Coordinates of C-alpha atoms in Angstrom, one line a residue:
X1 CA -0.1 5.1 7.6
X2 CA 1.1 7.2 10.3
X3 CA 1.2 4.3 12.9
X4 CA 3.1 4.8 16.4
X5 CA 5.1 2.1 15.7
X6 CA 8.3 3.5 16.4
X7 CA 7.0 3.6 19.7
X8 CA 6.0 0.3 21.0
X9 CA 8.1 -2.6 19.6
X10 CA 9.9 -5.8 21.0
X11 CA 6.6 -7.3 22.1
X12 CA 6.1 -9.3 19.4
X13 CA 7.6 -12.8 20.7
X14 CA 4.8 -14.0 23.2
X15 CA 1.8 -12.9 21.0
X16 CA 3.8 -14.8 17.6
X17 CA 4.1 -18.2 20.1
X18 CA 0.4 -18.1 21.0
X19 CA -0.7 -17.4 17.2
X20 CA 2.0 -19.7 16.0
X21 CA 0.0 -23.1 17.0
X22 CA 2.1 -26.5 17.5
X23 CA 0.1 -28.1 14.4
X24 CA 2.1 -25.5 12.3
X25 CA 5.2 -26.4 13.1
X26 CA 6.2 -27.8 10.0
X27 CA 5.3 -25.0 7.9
X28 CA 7.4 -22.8 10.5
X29 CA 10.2 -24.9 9.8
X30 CA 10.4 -24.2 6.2
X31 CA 9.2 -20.4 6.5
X32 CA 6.0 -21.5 4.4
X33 CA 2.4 -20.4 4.9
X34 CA -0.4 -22.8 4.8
X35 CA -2.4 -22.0 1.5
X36 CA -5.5 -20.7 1.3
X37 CA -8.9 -20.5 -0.4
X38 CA -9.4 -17.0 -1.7
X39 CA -12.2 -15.1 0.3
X40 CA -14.6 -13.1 -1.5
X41 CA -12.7 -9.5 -2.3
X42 CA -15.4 -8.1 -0.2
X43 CA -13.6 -9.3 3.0
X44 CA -10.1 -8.3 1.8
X45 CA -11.8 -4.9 1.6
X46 CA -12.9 -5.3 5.1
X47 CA -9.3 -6.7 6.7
X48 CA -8.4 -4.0 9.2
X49 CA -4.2 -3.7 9.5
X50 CA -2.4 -5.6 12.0
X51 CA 1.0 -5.5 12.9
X52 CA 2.7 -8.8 13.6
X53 CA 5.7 -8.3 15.0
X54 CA 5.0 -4.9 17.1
X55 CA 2.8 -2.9 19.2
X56 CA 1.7 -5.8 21.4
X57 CA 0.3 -7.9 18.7
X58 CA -3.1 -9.4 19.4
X59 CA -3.8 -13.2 19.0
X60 CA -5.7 -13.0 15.8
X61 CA -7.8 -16.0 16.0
X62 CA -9.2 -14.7 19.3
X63 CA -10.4 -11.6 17.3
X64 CA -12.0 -14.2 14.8
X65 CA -13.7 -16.1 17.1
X66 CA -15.0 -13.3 19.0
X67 CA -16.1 -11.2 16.2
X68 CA -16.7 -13.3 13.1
X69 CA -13.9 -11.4 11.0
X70 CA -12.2 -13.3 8.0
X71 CA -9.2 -11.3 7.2
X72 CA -6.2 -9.3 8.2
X73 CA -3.7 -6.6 6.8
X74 CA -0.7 -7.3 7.9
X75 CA 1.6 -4.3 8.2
X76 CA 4.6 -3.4 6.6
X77 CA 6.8 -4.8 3.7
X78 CA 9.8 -2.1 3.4
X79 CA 13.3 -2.2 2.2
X80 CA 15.8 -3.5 4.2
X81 CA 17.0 -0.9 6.9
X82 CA 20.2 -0.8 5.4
X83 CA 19.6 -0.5 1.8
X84 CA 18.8 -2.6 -1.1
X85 CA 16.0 -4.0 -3.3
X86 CA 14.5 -7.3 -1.2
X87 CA 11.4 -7.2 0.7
X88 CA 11.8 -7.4 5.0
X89 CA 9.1 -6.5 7.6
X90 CA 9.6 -3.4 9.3
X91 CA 12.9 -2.9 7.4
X92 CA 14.5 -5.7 9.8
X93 CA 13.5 -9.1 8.9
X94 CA 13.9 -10.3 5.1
X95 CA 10.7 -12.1 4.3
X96 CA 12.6 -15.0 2.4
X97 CA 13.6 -16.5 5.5
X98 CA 10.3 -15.8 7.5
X99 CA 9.1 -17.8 10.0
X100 CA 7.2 -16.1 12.1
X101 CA 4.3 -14.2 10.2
X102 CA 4.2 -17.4 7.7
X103 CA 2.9 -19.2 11.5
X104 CA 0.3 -16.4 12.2
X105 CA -0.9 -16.6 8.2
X106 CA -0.9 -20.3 9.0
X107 CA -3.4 -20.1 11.9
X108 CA -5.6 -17.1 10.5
X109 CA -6.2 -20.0 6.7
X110 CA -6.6 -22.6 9.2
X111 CA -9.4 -20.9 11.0
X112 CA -11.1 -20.6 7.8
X113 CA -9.3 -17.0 7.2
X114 CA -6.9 -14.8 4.9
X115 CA -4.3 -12.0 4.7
X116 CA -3.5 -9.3 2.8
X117 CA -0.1 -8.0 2.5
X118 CA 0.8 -4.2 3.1
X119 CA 3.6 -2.7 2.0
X120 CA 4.4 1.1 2.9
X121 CA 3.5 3.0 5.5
X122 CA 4.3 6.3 7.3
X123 CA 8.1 6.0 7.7
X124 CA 10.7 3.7 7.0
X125 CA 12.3 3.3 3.4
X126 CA 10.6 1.9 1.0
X127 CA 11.2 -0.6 -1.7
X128 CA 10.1 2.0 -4.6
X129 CA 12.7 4.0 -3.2
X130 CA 15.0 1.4 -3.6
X131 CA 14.8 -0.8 -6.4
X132 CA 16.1 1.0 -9.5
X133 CA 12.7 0.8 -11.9
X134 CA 9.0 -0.4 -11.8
X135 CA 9.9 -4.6 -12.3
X136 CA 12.5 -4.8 -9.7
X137 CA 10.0 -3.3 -7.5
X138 CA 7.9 -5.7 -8.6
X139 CA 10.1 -8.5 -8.8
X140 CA 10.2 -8.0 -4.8
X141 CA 6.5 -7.9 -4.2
X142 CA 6.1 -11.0 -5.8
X143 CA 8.9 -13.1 -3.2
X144 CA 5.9 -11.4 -0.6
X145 CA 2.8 -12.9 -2.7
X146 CA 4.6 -16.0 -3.3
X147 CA 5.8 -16.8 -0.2
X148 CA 3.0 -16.5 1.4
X149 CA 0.3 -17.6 -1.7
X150 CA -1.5 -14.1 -1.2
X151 CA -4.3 -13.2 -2.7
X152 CA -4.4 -9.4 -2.1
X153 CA -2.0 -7.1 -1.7
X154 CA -2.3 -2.9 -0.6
X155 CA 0.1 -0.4 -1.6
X156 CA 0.0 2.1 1.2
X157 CA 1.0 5.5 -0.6
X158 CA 2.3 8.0 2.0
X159 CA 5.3 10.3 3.3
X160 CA 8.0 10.2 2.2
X161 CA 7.8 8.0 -0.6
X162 CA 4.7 9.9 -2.3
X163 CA 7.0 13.3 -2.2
X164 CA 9.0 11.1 -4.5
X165 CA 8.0 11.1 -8.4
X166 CA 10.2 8.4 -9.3
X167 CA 9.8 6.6 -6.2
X168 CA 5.7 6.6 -6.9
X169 CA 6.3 5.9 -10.6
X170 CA 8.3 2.8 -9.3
X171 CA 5.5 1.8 -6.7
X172 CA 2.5 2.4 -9.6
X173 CA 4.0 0.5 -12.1
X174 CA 4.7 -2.0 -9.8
X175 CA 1.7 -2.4 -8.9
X176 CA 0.5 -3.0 -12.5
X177 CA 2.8 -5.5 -13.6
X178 CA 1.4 -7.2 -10.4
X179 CA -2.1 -7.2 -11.3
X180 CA -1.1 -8.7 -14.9
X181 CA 1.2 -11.2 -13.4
X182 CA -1.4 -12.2 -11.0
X183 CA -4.8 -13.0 -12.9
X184 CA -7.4 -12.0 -9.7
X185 CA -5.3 -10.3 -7.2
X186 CA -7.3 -8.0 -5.0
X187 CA -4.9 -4.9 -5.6
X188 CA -5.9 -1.4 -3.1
X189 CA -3.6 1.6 -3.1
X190 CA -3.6 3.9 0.2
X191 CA -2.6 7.6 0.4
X192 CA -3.6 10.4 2.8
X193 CA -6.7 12.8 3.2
X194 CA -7.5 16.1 3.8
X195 CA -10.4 18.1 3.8
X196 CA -10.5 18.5 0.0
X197 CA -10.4 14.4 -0.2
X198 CA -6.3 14.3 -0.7
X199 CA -3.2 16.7 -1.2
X200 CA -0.9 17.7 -3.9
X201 CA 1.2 14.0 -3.6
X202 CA -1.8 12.3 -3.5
X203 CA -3.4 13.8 -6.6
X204 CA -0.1 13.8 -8.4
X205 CA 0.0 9.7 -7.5
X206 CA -3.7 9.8 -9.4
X207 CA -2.4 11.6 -12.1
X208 CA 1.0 8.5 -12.1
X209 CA -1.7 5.5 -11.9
X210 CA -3.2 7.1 -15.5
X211 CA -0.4 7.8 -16.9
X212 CA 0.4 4.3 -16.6
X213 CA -3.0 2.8 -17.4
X214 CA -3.6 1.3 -14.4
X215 CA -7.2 1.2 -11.9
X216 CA -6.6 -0.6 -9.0
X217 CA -10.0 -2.4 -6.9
X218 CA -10.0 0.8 -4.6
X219 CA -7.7 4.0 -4.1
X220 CA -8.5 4.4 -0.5
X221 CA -7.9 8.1 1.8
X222 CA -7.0 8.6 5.5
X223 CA -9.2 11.2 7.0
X224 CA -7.5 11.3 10.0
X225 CA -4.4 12.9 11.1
X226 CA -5.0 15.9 9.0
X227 CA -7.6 18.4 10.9
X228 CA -10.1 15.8 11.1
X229 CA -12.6 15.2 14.1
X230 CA -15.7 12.9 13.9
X231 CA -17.9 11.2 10.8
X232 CA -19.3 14.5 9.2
X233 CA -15.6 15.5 8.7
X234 CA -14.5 12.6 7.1
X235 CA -17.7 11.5 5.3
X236 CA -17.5 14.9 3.2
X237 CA -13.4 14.4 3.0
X238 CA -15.0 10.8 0.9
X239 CA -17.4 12.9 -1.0
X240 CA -14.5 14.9 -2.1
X241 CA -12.2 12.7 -3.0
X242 CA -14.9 10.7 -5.2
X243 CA -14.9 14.2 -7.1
X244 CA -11.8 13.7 -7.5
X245 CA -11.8 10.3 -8.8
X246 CA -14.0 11.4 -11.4
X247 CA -11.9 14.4 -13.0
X248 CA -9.0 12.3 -12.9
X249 CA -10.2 9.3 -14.9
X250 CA -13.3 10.5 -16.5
X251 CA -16.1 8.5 -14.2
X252 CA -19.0 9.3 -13.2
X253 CA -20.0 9.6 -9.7
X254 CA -21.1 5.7 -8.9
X255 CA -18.0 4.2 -11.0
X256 CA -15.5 6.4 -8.4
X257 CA -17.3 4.8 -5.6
X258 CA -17.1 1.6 -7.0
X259 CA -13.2 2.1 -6.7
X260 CA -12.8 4.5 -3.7
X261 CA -11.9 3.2 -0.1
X262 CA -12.0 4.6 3.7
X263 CA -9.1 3.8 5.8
X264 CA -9.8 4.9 9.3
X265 CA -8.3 5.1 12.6
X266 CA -10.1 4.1 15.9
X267 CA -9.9 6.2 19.0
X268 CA -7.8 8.6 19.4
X269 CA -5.5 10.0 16.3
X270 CA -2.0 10.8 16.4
X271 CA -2.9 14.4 16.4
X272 CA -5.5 14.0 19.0
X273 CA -8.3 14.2 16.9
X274 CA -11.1 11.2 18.2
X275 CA -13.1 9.1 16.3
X276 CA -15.8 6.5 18.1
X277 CA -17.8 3.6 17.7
X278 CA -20.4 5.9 16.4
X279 CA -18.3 7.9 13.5
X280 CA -17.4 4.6 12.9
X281 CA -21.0 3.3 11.9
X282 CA -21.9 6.8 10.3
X283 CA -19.1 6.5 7.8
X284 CA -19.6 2.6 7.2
X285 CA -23.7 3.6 6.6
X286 CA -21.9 6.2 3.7
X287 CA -19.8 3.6 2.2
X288 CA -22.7 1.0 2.2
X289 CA -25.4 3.4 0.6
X290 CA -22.8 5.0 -1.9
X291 CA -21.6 1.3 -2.7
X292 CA -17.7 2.2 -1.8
X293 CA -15.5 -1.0 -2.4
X294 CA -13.2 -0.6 0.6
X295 CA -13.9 -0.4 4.4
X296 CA -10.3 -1.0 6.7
X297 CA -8.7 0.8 9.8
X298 CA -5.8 1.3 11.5
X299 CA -5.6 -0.7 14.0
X300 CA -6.7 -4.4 14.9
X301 CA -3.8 -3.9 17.4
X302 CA -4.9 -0.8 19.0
X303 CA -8.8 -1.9 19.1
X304 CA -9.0 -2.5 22.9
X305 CA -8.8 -0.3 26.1
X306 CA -6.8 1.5 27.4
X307 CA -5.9 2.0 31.4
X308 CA -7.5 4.5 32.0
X309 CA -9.6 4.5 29.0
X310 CA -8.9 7.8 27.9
X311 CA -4.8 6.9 28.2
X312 CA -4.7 10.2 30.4
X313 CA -5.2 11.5 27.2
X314 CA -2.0 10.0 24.7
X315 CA -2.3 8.0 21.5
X316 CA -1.0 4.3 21.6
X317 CA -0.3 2.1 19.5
X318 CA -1.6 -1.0 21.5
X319 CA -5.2 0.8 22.7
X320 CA -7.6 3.4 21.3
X321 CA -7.7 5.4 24.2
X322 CA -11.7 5.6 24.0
X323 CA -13.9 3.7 26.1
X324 CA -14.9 0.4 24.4
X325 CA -15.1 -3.5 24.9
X326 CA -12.0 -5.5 22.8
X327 CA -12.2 -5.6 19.0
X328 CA -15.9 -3.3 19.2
X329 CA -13.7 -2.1 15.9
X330 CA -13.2 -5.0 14.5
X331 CA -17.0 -5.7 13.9
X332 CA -17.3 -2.4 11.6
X333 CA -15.3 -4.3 8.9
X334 CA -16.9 -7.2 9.9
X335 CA -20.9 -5.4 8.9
X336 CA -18.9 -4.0 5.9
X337 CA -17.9 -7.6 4.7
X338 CA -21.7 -8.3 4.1
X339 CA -21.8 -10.5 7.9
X340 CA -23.8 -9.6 11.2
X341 CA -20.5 -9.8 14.2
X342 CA -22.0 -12.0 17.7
X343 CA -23.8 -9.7 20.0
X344 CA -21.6 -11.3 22.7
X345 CA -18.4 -13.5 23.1
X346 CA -18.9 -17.5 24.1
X347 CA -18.8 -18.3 27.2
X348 CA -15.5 -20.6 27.6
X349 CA -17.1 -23.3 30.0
X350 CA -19.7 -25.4 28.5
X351 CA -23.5 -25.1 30.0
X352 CA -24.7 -26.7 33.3
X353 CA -27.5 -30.0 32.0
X354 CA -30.6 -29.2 33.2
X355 CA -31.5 -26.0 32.4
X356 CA -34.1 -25.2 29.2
X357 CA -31.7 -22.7 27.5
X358 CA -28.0 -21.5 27.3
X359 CA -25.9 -19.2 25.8
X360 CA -23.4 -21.7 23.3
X361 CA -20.0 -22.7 24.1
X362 CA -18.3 -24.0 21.0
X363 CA -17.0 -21.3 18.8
X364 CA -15.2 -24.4 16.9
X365 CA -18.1 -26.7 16.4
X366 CA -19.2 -27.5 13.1
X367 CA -22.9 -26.0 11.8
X368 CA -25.2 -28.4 10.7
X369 CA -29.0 -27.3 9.7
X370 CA -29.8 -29.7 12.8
X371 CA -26.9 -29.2 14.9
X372 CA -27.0 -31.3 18.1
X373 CA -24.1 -31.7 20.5
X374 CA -23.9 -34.2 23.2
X375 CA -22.8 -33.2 27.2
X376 CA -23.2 -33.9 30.9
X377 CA -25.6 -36.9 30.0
X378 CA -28.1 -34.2 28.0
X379 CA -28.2 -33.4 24.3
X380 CA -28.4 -29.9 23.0
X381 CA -29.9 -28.3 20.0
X382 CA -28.9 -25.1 18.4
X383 CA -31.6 -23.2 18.6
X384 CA -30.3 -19.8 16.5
X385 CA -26.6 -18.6 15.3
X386 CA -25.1 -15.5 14.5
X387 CA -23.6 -15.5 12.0
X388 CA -22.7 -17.7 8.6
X389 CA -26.0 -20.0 8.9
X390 CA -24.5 -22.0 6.2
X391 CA -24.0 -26.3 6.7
X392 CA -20.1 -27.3 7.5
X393 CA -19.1 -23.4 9.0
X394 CA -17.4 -23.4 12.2
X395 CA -16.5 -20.7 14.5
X396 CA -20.5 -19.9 15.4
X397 CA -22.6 -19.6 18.2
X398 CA -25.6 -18.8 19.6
X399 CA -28.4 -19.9 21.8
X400 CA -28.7 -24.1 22.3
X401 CA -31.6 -25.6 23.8
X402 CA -31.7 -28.9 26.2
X403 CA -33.7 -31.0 24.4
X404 CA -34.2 -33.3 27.3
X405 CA -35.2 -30.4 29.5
X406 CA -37.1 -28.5 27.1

């Protein structure tokens, strides 16, 4: 994906200390992540990307407690700067000695959430480029899965490497050995858009994955960066690419949806094109009523304001540069995933005693069916949550009622 992150890095170190929480410190010191429970694929489909190391990552159980979201994309496994066939973040640091995304995986799992991995992106070299056939390639991805116990894994499909037949055949048939070598791995595979659903490269990587014999959960476009502007743009861009889908693999028109994806990007573009809260909701209503299987944007680190706003008119990689409250993004994939977002963020201090009614502190507390919670000499009932009304949840909130009072 075509990601400004050339321009913004080096601010990684605070934001990896705040997500990297002292009970982790064990799991830091031997550069494993804390194993997880798999989500349902449904939320892997929803995980917008986030980049750990750059753009001014955000603390990423803040964004779950504020919006209810389960899962992340972290962004991107390439090959190592200078050459060769082992898997490093960014192209800088080699994943087998990893400390500091294994410490934010460790904190999203402990929260009650999961990663995917993405490897790719706009720029950078990548490991299909690399490695000399389709198992090296896939020999690499697997130090990523099993490092970090992942249960999904997107293949982001782009310039240069999809101008590369050989380098796509490597990435493809990756990609497959993968999926066999890893009974229920959630698998997508990313590429651009255009107006006629994707380009040459992206039709030609099609043409690779059935060649090969291989279907992915989603192929998922990019309508954006590509003469895009607005929901009726790239909601037609989806309707052409599931035409697409269909000539290249003989479905019909519900079995394409049933593996296509939207990848979007929040605010402003690269190429100045802008896309709101509101295109947002128009294209998730489309991939809702078509059934799509995928739902993600880039990015989780730019979904927050800019100052000014409108970022006197520039894309950044650390704010959309459209008016908006923090993470209003966020609870798109968060609908898509099948759960209703909070209307509003907790309040941080707990409520006065006295008082009938108030707004729910405790995005950590446990639910119960009768949850009661004792302060300030008064006991106070949950009247209604938000989200997840299931017993033994945590991270919900909504309205509790004094009983005392009341």
């Amino acid at each position: 994906m075509k990601r400004l992150r050339a321009l913004l890095c080096g601010a990684a170190t605070a934001a990896l200390a705040t997500a990297g929480l002292g009970a982790f410190a064990a799991q830091q010191a031997s550069g494993a992540s804390t194993g997880a429970t798999a989500l349902s694929n449904r939320w892997y489909a929803a995980a917008p990307y986030l980049m750990p190391h750059d753009n001014n990552p955000p603390d990423a159980g803040a964004i779950m407690d504020a919006t209810g979201l389960k899962a992340f994309q972290l962004a991107f496994v390439l090959a190592p700067n200078g050459g060769g066939c082992s898997p490093t973040w960014d192209g800088t640091s080699p994943v087998s000695s990893d400390t500091a995304v294994a410490s934010v995986i460790s904190a999203i799992r402990a929260k009650g959430g999961d990663v995917s991995v993405s490897i790719g992106g706009y720029g950078g070299t990548k490991l299909g480029q690399t490695c000399s056939d389709a198992a090296s390639t896939a020999a690499a991805y697997q130090q990523v899965i099993t490092k970090y116990q992942l249960k999904a894994i997107d293949f982001d499909l782009e310039e240069p490497e999809y101008e590369n037949a050989t380098a796509i055949a490597h990435e493809i048939g990756a990609a497959k050995i993968l999926q066999q070598n890893n009974p229920g791995l959630y698998v997508s595979v990313t590429t651009a858009g255009t107006a006629d659903g994707t380009g040459w490269f992206g039709k030609q990587m099609l043409n690779e994955a059935k060649s090969q014999g291989f279907t992915p959960n989603n192929f998922s476009i990019m309508p954006f960066d590509g003469g895009f502007n607005g929901s009726a743009a790239q909601t037609s861009a989806l309707t052409n690419f599931n035409s697409i889908l269909q000539s290249t693999f003989g479905w019909d028109a519900a079995t394409a949806y049933a593996h296509e994806g939207f990848s979007g990007m929040n605010g402003r573009s690269d190429t100045g094109e802008y896309f709101s809260q509101a295109d947002f909701q128009t294209v998730l209503d489309y991939a809702t009523s078509h059934h799509m299987d995928r739902f993600t944007f880039w990015s989780l680190n730019r979904d927050r304001q800019c100052t000014p706003p409108d970022n006197n008119g520039q894309t950044s990689g650390t704010c959309s540069s459209v008016a908006q409250s923090d993470w209003d993004f966020a609870k798109y994939s968060v609908k898509f995933a099948g759960v209703t977002p909070p209307t509003t963020t907790p309040p941080t201090t707990p409520p006065p005693g006295g008082s009938c009614t108030a707004a729910a502190w405790s995005s950590s507390a446990v639910y119960t069916a009768d949850n009661t919670v004792s302060y300030g000499g008064h006991t106070w009932k949950a009247k209604w949550w938000t989200q997840n009304e299931t017993p033994g949840t945590t991270g919900e909130w909504g309205v509790w009622q004094d009983l005392g009072a009341c």
